[in-house]
Short mmCIF file of C-alpha atoms in Angstrom, two decimals:
data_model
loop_
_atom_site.label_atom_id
_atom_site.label_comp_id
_atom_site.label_asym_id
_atom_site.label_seq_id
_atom_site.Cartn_x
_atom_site.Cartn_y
_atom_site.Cartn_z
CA UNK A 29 75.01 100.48 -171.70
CA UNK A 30 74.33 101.62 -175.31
CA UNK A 31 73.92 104.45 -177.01
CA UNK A 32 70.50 105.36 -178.91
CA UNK A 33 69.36 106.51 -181.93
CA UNK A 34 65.68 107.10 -183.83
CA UNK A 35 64.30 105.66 -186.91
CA UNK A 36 61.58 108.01 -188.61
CA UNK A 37 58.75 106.01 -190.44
CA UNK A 38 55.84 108.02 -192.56
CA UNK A 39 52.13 107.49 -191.78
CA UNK A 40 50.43 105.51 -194.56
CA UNK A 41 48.47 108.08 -195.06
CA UNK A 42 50.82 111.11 -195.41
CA UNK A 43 50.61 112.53 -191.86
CA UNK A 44 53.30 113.42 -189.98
CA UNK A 45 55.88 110.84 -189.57
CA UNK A 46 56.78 109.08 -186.21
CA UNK A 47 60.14 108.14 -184.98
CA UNK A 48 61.17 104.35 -183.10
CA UNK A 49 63.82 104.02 -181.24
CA UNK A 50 66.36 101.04 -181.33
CA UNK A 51 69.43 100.41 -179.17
CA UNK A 52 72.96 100.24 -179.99
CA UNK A 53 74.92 98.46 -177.10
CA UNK A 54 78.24 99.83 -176.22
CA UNK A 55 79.68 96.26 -174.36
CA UNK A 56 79.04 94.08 -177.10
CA UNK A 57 81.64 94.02 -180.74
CA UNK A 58 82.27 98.12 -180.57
CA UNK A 59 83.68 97.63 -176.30
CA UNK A 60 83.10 100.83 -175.59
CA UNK A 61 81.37 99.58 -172.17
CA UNK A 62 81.36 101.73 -168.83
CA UNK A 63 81.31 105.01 -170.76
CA UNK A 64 81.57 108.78 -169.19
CA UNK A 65 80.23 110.77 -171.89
CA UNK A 66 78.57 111.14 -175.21
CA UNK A 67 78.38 113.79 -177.96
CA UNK A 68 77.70 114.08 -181.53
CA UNK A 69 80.21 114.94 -184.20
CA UNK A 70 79.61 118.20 -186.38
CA UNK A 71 79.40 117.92 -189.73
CA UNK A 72 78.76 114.37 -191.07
CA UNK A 73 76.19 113.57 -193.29
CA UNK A 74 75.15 110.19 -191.28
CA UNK A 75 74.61 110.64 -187.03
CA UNK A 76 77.96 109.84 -185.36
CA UNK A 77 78.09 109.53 -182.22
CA UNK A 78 81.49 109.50 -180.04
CA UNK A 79 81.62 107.84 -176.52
CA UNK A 80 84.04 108.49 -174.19
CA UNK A 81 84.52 105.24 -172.65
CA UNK A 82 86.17 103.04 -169.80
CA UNK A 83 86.52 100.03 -170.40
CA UNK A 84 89.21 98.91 -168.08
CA UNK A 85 87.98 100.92 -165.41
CA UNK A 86 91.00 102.26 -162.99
CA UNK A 87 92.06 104.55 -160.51
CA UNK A 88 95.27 105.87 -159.25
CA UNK A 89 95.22 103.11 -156.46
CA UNK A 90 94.71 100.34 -159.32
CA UNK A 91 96.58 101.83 -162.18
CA UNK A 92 99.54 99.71 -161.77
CA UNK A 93 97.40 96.01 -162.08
CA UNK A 94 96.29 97.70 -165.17
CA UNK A 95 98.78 96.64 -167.58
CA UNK A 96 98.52 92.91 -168.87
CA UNK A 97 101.84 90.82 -167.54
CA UNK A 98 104.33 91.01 -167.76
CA UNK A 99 103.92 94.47 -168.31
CA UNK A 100 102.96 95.76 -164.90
CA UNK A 101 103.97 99.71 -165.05
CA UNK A 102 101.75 102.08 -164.07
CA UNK A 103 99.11 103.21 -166.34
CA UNK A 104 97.29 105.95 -166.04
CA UNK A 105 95.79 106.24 -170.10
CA UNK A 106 92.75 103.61 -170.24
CA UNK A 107 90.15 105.76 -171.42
CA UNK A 108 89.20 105.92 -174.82
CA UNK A 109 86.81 107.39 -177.75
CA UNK A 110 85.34 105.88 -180.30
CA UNK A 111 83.12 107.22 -183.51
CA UNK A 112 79.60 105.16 -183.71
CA UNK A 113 77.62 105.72 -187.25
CA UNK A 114 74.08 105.62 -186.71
CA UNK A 115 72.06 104.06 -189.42
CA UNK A 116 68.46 103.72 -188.75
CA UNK A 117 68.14 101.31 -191.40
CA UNK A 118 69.11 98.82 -190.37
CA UNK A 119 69.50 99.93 -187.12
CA UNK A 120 72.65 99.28 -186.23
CA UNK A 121 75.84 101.50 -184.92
CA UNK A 122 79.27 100.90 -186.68
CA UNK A 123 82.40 101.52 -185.26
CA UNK A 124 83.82 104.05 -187.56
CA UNK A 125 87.13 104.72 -185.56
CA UNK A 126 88.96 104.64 -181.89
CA UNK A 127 91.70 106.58 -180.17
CA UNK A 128 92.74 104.83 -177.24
CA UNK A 129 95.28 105.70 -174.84
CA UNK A 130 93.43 109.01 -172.64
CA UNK A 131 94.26 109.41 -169.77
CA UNK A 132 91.99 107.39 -166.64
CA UNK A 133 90.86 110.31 -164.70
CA UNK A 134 89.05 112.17 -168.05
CA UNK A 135 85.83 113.00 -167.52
CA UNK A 136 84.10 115.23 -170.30
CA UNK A 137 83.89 115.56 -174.34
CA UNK A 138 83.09 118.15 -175.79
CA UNK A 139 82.43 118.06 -179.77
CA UNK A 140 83.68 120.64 -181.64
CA UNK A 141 81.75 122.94 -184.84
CA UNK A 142 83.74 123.24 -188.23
CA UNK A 143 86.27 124.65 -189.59
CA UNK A 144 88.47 122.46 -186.51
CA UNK A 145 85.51 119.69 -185.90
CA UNK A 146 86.82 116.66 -183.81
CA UNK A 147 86.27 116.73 -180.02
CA UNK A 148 88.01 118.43 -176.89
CA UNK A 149 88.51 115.35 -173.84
CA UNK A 150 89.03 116.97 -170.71
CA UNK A 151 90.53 115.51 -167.96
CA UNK A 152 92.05 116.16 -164.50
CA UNK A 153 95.44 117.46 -165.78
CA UNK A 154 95.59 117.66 -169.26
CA UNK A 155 93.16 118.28 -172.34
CA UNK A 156 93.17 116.33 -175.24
CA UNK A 157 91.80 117.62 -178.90
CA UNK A 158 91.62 114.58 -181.42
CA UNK A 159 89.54 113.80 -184.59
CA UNK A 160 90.01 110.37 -186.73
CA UNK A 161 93.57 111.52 -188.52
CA UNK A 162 95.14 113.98 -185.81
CA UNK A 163 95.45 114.90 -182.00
CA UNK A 164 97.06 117.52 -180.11
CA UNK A 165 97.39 117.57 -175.91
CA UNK A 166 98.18 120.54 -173.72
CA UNK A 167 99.74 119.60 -170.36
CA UNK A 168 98.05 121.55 -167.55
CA UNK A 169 100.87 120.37 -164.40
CA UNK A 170 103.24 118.05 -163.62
CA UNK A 171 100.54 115.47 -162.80
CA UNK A 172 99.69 115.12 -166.90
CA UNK A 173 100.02 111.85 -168.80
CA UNK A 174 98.88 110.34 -171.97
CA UNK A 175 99.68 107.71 -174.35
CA UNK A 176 97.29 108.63 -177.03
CA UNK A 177 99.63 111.72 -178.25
CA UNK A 178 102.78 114.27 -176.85
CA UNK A 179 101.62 116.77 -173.94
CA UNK A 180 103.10 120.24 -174.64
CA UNK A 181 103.26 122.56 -171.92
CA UNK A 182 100.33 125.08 -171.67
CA UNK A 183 100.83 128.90 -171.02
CA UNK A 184 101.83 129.81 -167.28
CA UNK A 185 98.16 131.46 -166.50
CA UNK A 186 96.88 127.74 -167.22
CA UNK A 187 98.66 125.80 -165.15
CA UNK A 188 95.81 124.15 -162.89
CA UNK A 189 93.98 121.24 -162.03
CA UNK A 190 90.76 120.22 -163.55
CA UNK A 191 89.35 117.95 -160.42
CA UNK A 192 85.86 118.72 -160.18
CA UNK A 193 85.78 121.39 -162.82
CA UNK A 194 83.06 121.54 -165.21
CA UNK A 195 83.05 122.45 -168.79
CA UNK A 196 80.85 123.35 -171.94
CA UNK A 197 81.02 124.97 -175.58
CA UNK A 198 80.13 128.47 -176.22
CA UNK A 199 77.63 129.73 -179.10
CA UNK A 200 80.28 131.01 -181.96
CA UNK A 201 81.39 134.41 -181.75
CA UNK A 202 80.96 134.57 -185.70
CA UNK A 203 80.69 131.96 -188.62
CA UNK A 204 84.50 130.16 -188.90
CA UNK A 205 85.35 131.98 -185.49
CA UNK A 206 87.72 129.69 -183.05
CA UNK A 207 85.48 127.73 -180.37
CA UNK A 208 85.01 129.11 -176.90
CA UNK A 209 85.17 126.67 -174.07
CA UNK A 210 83.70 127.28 -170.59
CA UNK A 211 85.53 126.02 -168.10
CA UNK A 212 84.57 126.60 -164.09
CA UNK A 213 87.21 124.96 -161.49
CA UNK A 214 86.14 123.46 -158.03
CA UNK A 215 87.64 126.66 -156.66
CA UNK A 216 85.11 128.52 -158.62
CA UNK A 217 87.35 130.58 -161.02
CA UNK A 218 85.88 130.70 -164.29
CA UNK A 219 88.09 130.13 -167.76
CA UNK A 220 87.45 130.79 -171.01
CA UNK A 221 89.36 128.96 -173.38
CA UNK A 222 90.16 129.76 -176.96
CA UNK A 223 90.98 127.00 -179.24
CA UNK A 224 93.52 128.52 -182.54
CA UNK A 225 93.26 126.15 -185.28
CA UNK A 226 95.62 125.93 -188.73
CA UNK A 227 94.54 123.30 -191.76
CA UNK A 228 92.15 121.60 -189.63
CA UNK A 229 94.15 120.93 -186.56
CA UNK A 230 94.18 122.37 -182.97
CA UNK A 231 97.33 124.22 -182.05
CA UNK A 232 97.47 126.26 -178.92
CA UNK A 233 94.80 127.25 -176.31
CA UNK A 234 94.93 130.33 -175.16
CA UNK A 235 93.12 131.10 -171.46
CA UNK A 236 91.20 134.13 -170.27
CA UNK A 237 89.82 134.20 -166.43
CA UNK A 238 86.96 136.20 -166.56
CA UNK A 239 85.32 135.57 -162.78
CA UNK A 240 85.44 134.06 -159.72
CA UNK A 241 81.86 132.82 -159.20
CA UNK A 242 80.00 129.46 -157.66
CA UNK A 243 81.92 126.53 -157.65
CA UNK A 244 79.41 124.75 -160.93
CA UNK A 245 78.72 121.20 -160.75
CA UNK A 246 77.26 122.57 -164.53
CA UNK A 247 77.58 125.02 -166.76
CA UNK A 248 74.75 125.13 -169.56
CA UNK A 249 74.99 128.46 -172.48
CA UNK A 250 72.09 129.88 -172.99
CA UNK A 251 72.47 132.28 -176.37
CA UNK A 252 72.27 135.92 -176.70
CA UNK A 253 70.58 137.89 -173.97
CA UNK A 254 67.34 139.27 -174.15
CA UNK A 255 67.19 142.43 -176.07
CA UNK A 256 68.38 145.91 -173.46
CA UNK A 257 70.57 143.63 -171.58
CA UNK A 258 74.06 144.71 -173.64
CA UNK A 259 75.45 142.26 -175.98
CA UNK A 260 77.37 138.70 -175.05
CA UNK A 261 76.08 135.57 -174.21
CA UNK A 262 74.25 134.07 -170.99
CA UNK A 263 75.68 131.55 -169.02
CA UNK A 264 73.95 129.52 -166.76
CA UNK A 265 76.55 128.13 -163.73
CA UNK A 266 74.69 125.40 -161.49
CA UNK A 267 75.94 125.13 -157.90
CA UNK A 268 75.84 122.34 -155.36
CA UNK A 269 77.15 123.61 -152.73
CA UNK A 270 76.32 127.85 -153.43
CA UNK A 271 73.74 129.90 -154.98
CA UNK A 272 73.64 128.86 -158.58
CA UNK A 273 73.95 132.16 -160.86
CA UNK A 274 73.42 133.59 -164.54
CA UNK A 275 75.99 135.02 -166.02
CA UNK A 276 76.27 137.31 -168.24
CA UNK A 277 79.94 136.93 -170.66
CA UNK A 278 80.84 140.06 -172.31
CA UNK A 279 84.02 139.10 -174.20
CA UNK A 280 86.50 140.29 -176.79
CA UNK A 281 85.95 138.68 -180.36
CA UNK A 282 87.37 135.61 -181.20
CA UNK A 283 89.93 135.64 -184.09
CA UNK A 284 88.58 133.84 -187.08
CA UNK A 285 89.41 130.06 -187.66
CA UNK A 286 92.03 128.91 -190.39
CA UNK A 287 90.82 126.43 -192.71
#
């Protein structure tokens, strides 16, 4: 696989530019092969893209052939990000940074806006928040385990299992406000989460269940909603298996981020 990126280059004679694209591949020196998701990092000057990634490839079945001997206790942490600056000249993709360690059954990232930046990993039991300096994980049952960084017990109303779920940022409440995460379970009960921040670093997350809806195999924001509809934002939730429905959120301000 690889990740891609686009080189603009000017018309000769001062019309509007066109872009090339060149390929970055993800199994060769950077060996972030077999990767789950991709997202771009808020608030660097140069494109970097992160990959959720892989490469070891388990499942619970396999996870205890995943350790090299004579290690051969059960791992369940082979995922991994890593931080790919784009330069389109040349066009190449460094490997800025990795955090190995996630846990094997994680299945979404979710970049993060500024003041907090970094990226939210969701997985089956646990959710990780990490940038290139710090981390923080919130256990979500007894089933949670990472290597990358200490799992502290989440708040009794989120104590659940993220099989199946699907999950997406919200539009910011306000400039600096905490980021809203949208998070629909296979059962169909839909979360919001809340992410607090202090100095740049995630430290609690704080649940709201706003609806029981369609089970969402996706869950896409759509912004404000059109003028006479009330205030809030639209959420579209994409079913597989029911009627897929837009939402409309109506919810309580979000308490400004700390710097």
């Amino acid at each position: 696989g690889g990740a891609g990126g686009a080189a603009e280059r000017g018309s000769g004679g001062g019309g509007t530019g066109r872009r090339s694209w060149y390929r970055v591949p993800l199994d060769g020196d950077v060996s972030l092969h077999h990767a789950i998701d991709v997202g771009f990092l808020h608030g660097r000057a140069t494109p970097t893209a992160l990959v959720l990634a892989d490469p070891r490839q388990t499942w619970p079945g396999r996870s205890d052939r995943r350790q090299p001997p004579p290690d051969t206790r059960w791992n369940p942490s082979t995922c991994e990000v890593g931080a790919l600056v784009l330069s389109p000249l040349p066009r190449t993709g460094a490997l800025l940074w990795r955090r190995q360690g996630l846990p094997s059954n994680s299945t979404a990232l979710l970049p993060l806006p500024l003041p907090l930046g970094g990226a939210l990993v969701v997985s089956d039991n646990a959710l990780v928040w990490l940038d290139q300096v710090h981390s923080h994980g919130v256990a979500l049952n007894g089933e949670a385990r990472c290597e990358a960084t200490p799992l502290v017990d989440g708040p009794p109303s989120l104590t659940l299992s993220l099989r199946g779920a699907a999950a997406a940022l919200l539009p910011a409440a306000a400039a600096g406000a905490a980021p809203r995460v949208a998070l629909s379970l296979h059962s169909g009960e839909l979360f919001i989460l809340c992410l607090a921040s202090a100095r740049g670093r995630l430290v609690a997350i704080e649940p709201l269940k706003v609806a029981t809806s369609s089970p969402a195999r996706c869950l896409a924001p759509l912004g404000p909603p059109p003028a006479g509809c009330g205030a809030g934002t639209t959420l579209f939730v994409g079913s597989s298996v029911a009627d897929s429905l837009l939402l409309l959120l109506s919810l309580p301000e979000a308490a400004a981020a700390s710097e």
